[in-house]
PDB file of C-alpha atoms in Angstrom:
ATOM      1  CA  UNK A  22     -27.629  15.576  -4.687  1.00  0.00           C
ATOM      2  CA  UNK A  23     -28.674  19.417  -5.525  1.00  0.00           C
ATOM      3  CA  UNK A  24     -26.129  20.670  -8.283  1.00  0.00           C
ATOM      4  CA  UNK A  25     -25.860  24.521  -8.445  1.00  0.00           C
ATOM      5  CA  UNK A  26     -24.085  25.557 -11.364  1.00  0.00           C
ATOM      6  CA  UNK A  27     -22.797  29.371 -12.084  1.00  0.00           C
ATOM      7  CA  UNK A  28     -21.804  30.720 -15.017  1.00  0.00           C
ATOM      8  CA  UNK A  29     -19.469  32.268 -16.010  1.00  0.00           C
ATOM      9  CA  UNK A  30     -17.374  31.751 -13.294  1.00  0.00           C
ATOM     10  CA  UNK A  31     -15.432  35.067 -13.603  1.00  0.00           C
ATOM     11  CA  UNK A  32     -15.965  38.115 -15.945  1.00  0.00           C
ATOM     12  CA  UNK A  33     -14.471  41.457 -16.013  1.00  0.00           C
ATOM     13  CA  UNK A  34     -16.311  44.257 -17.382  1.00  0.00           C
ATOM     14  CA  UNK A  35     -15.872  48.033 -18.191  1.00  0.00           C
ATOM     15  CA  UNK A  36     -17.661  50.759 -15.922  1.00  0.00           C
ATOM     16  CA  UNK A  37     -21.271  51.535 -17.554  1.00  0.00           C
ATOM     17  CA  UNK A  38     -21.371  48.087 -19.238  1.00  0.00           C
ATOM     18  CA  UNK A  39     -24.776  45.736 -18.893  1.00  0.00           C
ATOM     19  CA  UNK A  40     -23.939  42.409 -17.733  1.00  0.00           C
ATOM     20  CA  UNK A  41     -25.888  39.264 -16.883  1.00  0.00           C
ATOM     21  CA  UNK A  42     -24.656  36.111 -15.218  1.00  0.00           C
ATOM     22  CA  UNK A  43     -26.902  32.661 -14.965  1.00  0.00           C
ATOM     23  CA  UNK A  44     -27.564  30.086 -12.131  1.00  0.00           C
ATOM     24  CA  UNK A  45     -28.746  26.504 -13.128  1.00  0.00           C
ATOM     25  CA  UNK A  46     -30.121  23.932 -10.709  1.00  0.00           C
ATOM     26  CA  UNK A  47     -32.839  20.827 -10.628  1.00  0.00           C
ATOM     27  CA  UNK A  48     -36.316  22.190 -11.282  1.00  0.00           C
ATOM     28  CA  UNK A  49     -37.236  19.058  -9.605  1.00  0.00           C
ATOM     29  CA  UNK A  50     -38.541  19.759  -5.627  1.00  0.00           C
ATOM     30  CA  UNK A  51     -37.433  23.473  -5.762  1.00  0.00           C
ATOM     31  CA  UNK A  52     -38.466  25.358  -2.702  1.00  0.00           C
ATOM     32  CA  UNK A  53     -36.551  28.769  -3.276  1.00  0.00           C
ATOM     33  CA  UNK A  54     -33.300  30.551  -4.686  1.00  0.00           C
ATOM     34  CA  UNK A  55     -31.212  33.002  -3.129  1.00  0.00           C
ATOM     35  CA  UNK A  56     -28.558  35.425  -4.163  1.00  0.00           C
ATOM     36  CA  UNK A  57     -25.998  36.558  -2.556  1.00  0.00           C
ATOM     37  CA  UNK A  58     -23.058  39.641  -3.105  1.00  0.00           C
ATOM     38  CA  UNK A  59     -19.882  38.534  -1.490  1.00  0.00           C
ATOM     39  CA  UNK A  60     -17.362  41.258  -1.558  1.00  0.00           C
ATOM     40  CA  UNK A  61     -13.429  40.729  -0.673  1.00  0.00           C
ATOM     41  CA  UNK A  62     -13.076  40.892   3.237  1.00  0.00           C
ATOM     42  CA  UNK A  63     -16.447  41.414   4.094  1.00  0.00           C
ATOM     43  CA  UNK A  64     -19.934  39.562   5.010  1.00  0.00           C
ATOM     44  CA  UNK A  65     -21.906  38.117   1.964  1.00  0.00           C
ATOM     45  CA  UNK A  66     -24.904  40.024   1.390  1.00  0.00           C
ATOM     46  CA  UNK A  67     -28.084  38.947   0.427  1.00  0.00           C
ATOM     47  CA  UNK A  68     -29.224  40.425  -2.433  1.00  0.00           C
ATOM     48  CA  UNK A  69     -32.545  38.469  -3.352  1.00  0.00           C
ATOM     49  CA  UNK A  70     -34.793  35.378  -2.103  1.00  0.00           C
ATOM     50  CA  UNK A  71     -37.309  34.312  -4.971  1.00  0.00           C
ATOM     51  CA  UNK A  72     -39.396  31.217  -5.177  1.00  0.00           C
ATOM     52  CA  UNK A  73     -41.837  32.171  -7.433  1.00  0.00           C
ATOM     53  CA  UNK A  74     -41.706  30.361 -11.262  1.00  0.00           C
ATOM     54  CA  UNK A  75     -41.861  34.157 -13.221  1.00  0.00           C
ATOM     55  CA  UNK A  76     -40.803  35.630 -10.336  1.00  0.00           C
ATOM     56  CA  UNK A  77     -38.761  39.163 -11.026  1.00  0.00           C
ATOM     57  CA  UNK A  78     -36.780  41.261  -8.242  1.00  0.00           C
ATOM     58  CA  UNK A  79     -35.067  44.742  -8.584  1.00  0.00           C
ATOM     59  CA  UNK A  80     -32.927  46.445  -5.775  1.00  0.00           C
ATOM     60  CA  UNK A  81     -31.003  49.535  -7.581  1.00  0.00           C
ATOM     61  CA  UNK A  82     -29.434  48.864 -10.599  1.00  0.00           C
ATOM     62  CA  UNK A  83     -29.508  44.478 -10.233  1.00  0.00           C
ATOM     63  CA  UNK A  84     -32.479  42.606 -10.838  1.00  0.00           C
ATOM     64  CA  UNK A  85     -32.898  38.767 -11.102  1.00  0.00           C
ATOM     65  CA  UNK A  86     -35.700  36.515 -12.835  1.00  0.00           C
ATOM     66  CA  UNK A  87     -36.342  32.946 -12.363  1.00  0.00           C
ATOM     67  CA  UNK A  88     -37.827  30.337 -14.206  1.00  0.00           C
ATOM     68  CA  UNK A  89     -38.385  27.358 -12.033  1.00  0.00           C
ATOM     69  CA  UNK A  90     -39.753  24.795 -14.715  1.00  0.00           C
ATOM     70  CA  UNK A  91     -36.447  24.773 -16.481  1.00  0.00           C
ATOM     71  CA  UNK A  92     -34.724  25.354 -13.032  1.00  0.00           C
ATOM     72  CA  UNK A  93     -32.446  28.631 -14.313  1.00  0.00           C
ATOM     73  CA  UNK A  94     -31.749  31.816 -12.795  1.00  0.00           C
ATOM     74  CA  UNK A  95     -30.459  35.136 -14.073  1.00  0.00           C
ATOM     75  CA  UNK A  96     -28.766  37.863 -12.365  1.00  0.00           C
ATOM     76  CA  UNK A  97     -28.295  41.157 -14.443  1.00  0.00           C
ATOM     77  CA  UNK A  98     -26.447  44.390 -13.545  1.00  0.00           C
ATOM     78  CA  UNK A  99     -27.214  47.619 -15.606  1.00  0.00           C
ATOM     79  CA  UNK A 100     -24.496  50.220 -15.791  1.00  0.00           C
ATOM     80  CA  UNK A 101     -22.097  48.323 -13.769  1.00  0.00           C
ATOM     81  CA  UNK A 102     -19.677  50.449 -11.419  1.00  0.00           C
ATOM     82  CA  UNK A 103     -16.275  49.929  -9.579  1.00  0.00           C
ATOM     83  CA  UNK A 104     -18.056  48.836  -6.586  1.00  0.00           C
ATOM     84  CA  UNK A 105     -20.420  46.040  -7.802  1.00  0.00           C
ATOM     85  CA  UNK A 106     -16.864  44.529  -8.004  1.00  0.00           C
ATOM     86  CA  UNK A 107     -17.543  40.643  -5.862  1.00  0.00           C
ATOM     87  CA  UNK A 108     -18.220  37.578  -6.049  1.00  0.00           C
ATOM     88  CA  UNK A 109     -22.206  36.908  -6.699  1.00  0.00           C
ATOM     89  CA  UNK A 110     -23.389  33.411  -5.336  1.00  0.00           C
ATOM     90  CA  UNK A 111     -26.800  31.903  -5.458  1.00  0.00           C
ATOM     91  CA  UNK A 112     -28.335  29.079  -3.403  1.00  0.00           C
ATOM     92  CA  UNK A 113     -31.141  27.071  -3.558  1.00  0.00           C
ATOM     93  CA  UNK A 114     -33.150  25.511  -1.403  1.00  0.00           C
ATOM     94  CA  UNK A 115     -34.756  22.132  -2.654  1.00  0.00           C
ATOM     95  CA  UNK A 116     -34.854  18.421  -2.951  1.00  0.00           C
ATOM     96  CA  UNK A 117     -37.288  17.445   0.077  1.00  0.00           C
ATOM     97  CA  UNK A 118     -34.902  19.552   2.455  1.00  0.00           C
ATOM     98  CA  UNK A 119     -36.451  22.756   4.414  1.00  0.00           C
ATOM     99  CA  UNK A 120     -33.165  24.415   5.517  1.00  0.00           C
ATOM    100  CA  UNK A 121     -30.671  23.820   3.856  1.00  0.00           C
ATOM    101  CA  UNK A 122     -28.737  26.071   0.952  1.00  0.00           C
ATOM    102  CA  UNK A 123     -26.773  24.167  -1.410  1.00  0.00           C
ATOM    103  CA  UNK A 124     -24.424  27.026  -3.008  1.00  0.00           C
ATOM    104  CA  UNK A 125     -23.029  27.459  -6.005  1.00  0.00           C
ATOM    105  CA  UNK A 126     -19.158  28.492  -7.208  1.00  0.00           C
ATOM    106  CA  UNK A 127     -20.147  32.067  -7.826  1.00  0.00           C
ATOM    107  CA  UNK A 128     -19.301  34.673 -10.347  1.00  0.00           C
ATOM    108  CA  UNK A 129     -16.302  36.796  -9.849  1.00  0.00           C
ATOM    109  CA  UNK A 130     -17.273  40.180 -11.130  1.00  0.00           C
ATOM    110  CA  UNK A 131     -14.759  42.576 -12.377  1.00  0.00           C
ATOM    111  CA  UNK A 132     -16.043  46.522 -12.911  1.00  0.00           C
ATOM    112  CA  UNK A 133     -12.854  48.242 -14.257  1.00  0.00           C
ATOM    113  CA  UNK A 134     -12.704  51.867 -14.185  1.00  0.00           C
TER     114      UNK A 134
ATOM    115  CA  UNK B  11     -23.304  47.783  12.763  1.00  0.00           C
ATOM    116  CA  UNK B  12     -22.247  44.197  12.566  1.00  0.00           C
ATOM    117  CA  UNK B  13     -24.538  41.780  13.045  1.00  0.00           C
ATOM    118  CA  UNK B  14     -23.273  39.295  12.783  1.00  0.00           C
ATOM    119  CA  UNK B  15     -19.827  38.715  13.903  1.00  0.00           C
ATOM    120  CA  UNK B  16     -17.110  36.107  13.636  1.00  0.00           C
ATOM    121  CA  UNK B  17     -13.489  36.324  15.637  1.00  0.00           C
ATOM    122  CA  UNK B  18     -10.845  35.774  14.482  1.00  0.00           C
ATOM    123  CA  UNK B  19     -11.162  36.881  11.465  1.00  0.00           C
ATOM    124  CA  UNK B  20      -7.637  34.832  10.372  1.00  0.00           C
ATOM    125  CA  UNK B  21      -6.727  31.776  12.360  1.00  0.00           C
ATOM    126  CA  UNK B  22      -3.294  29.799  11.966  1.00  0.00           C
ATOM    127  CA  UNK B  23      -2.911  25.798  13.647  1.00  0.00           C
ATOM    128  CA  UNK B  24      -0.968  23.033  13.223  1.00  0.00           C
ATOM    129  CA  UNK B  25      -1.984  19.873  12.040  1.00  0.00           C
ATOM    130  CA  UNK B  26      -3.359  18.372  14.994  1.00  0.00           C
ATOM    131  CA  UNK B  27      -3.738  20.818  16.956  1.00  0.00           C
ATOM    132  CA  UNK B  28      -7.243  21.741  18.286  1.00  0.00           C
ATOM    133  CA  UNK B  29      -8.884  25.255  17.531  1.00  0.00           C
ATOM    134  CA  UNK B  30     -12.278  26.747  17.612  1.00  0.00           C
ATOM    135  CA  UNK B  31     -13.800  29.264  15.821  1.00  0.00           C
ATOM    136  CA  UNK B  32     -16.133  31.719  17.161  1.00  0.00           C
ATOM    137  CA  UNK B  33     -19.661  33.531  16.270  1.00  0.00           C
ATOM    138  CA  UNK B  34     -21.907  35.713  17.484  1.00  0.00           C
ATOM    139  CA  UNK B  35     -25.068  37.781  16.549  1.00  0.00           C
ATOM    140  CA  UNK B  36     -27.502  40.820  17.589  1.00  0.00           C
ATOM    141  CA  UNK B  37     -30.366  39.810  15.564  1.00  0.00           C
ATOM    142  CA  UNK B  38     -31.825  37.336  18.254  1.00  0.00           C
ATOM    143  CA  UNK B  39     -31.964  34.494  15.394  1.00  0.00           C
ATOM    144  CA  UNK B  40     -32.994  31.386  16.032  1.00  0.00           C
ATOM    145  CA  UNK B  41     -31.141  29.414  13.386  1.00  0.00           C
ATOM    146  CA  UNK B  42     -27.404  29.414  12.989  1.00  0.00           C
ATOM    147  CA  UNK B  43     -24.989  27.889  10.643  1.00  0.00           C
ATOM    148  CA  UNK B  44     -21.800  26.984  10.135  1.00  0.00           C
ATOM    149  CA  UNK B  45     -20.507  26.268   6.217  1.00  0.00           C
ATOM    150  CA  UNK B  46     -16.794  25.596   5.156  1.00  0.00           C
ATOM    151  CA  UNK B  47     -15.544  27.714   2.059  1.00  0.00           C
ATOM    152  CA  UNK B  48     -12.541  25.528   0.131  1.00  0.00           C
ATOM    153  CA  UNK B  49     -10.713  27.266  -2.888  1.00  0.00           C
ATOM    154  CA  UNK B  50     -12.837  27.479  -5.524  1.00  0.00           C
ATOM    155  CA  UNK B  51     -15.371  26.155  -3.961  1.00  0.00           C
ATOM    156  CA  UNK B  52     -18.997  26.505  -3.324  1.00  0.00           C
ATOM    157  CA  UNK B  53     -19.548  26.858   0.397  1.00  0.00           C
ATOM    158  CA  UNK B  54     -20.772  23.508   1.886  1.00  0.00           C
ATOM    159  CA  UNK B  55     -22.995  23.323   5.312  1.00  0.00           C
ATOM    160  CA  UNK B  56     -21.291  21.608   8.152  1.00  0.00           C
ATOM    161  CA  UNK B  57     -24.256  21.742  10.331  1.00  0.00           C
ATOM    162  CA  UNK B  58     -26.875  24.335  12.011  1.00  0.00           C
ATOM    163  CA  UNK B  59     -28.756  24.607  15.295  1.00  0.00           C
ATOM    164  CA  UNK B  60     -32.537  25.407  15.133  1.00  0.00           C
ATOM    165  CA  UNK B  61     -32.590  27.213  18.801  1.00  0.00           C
ATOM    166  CA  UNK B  62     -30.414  24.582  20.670  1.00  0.00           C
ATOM    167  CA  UNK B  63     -31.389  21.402  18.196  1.00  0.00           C
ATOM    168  CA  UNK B  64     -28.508  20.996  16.567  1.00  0.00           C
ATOM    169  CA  UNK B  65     -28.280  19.207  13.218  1.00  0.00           C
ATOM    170  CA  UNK B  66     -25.276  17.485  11.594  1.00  0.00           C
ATOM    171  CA  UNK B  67     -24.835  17.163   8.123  1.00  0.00           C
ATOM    172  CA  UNK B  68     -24.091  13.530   7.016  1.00  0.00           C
ATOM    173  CA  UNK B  69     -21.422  14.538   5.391  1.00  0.00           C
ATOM    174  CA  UNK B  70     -19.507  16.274   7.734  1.00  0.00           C
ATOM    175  CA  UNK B  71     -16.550  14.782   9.129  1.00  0.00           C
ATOM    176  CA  UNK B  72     -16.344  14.193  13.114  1.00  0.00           C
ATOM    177  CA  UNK B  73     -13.486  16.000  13.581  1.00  0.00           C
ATOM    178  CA  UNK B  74     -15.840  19.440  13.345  1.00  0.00           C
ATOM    179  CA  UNK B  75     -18.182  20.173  16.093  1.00  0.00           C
ATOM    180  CA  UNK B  76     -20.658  22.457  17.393  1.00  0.00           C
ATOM    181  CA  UNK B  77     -21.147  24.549  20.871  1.00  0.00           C
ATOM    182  CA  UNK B  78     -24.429  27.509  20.921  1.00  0.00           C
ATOM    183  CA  UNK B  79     -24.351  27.824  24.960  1.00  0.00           C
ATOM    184  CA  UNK B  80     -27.064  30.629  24.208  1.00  0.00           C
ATOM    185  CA  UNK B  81     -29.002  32.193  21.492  1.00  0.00           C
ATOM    186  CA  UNK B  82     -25.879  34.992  20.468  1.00  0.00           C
ATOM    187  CA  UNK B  83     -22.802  32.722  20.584  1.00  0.00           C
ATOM    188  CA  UNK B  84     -22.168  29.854  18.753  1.00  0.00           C
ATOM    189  CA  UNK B  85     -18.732  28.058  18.315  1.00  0.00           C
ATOM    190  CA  UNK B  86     -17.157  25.945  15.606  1.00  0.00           C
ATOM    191  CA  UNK B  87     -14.360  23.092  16.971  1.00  0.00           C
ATOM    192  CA  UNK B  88     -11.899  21.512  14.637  1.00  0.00           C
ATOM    193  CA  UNK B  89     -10.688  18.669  17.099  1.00  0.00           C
ATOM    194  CA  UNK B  90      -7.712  17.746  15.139  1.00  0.00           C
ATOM    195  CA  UNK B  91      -6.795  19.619  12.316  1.00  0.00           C
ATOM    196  CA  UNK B  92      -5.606  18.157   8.648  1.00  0.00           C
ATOM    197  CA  UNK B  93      -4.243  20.189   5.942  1.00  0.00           C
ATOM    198  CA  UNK B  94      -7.513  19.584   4.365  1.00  0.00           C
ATOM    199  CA  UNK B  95      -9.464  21.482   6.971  1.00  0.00           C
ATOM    200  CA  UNK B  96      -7.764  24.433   5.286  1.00  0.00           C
ATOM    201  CA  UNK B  97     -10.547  27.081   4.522  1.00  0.00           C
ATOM    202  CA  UNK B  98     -13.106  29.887   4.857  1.00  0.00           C
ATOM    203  CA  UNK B  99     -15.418  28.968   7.318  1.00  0.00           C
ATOM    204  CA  UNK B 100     -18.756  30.884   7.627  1.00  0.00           C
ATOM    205  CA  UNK B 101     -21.483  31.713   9.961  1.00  0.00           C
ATOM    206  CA  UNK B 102     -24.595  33.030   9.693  1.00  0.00           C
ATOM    207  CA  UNK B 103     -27.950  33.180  10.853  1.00  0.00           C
ATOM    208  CA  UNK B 104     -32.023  33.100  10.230  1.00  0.00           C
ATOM    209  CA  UNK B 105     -34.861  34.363  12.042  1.00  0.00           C
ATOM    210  CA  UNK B 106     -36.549  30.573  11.048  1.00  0.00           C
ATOM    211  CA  UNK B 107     -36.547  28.124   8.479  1.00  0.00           C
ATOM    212  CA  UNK B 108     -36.519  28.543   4.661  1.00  0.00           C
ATOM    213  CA  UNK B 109     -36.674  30.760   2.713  1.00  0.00           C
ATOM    214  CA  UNK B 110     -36.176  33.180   5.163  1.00  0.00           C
ATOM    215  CA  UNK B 111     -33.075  35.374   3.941  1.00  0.00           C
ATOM    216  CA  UNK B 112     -29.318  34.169   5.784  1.00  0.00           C
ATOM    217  CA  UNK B 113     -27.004  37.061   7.656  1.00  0.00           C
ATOM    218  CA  UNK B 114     -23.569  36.087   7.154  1.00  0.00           C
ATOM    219  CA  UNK B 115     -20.992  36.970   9.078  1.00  0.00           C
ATOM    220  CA  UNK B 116     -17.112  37.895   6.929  1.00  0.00           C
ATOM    221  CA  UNK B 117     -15.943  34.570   7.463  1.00  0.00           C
ATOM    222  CA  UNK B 118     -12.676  33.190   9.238  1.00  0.00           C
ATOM    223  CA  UNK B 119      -9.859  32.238   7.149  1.00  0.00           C
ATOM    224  CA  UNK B 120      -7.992  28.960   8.309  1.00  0.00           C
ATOM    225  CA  UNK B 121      -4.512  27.773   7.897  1.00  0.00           C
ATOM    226  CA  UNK B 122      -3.694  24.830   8.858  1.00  0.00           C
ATOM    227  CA  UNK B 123       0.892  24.424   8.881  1.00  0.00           C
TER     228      UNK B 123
END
């Protein structure tokens, strides 16, 4: 069993405040990781794939690192606004298995005006 | 432009009544899946079809099953609904296998009375 854990699992924020959130998950047999933005109502969005040990992805204001050998993840937003206001899953792909995403809970981000 | 596209987007049943769930796509994917969303849960896979291989989860009850009549369409059947079945139940697609980046559709919310 691949256990995805996501922490915190809710934070609320004030607009222009730097915030990070962390995925955890067996380093053993990783294959990849995968965000995802999820806001209220609409499709989940996927922010990032990485699968490198080191690796290091940007798109805007979010970037994400990963460090495979101790099998964490970290998902950071600088200056957050109003609308990065969702719920930001990751997934990983792993354990012998070429398809499938085993989620975790998510992160409910809260920007407040 | 939605890609990927899942109707309705709110379904209510009764317990034991059947219902199906519908999804389609414009991206010409081959892959498509189908993952149930409980509270406060991480989304779980049901099952996927790789073109028209389809591939059950061993976990996933029989009550839920899987129709893709062609590459766009594929549909989700609850044969019997419990008040367990309750949930957010996603589709989405992938051009292949891992890691190749999933396109989710919003999701439809089920009630089960």
């Amino acid at each position: 069993i691949l256990n995805v854990e996501q922490s915190p699992q809710s934070l609320h924020v004030q607009e222009g405040d730097s915030t990070n959130f962390t995925c955890s998950f067996p380093s053993s047999n990783f294959y990849a990781l995968h965000w995802y933005r999820w806001e209220t109502a609409k499709s989940p969005e996927a922010l990032f794939v990485m699968t490198l040990n080191g690796d290091e992805k940007k798109k805007g204001r979010i970037s994400a690192t990963l460090n495979t050998k101790e099998g964490y993840s970290y998902l950071y937003i600088k200056g957050s606004q109003p609308e990065d206001s969702a719920t930001y899953l990751c997934a990983t792909i792993g354990g012998g298995s070429n398809y499938k995403l085993t989620f975790g809970k998510g992160t409910l981000l809260t920007v407040n005006p | 432009d939605a890609m990927v596209i899942q109707n309705p987007r709110y379904q209510v049943t009764q317990f034991g009544k059947p219902v199906t769930l519908s999804c389609s796509q414009t991206l010409n994917h081959n892959v498509m899946y189908w993952y149930q969303q409980k509270s406060s849960q991480a989304p779980k896979l049901l099952f996927h079809y790789y073109d028209k291989d389809f591939n059950n989860e061993a976990d996933t009850p029989d009550n839920f099953q899987s129709r893709r009549p062609n590459t766009s369409f594929c549909f989700l059947d609850i044969r019997s609904p419990g008040l367990g079945d309750a949930a957010m139940y996603l589709c989405a697609t992938s051009a292949g296998a891992m890691p190749d980046t999933q396109y989710f559709g919003p999701g439809t919310r089920l009630t089960v009375l």
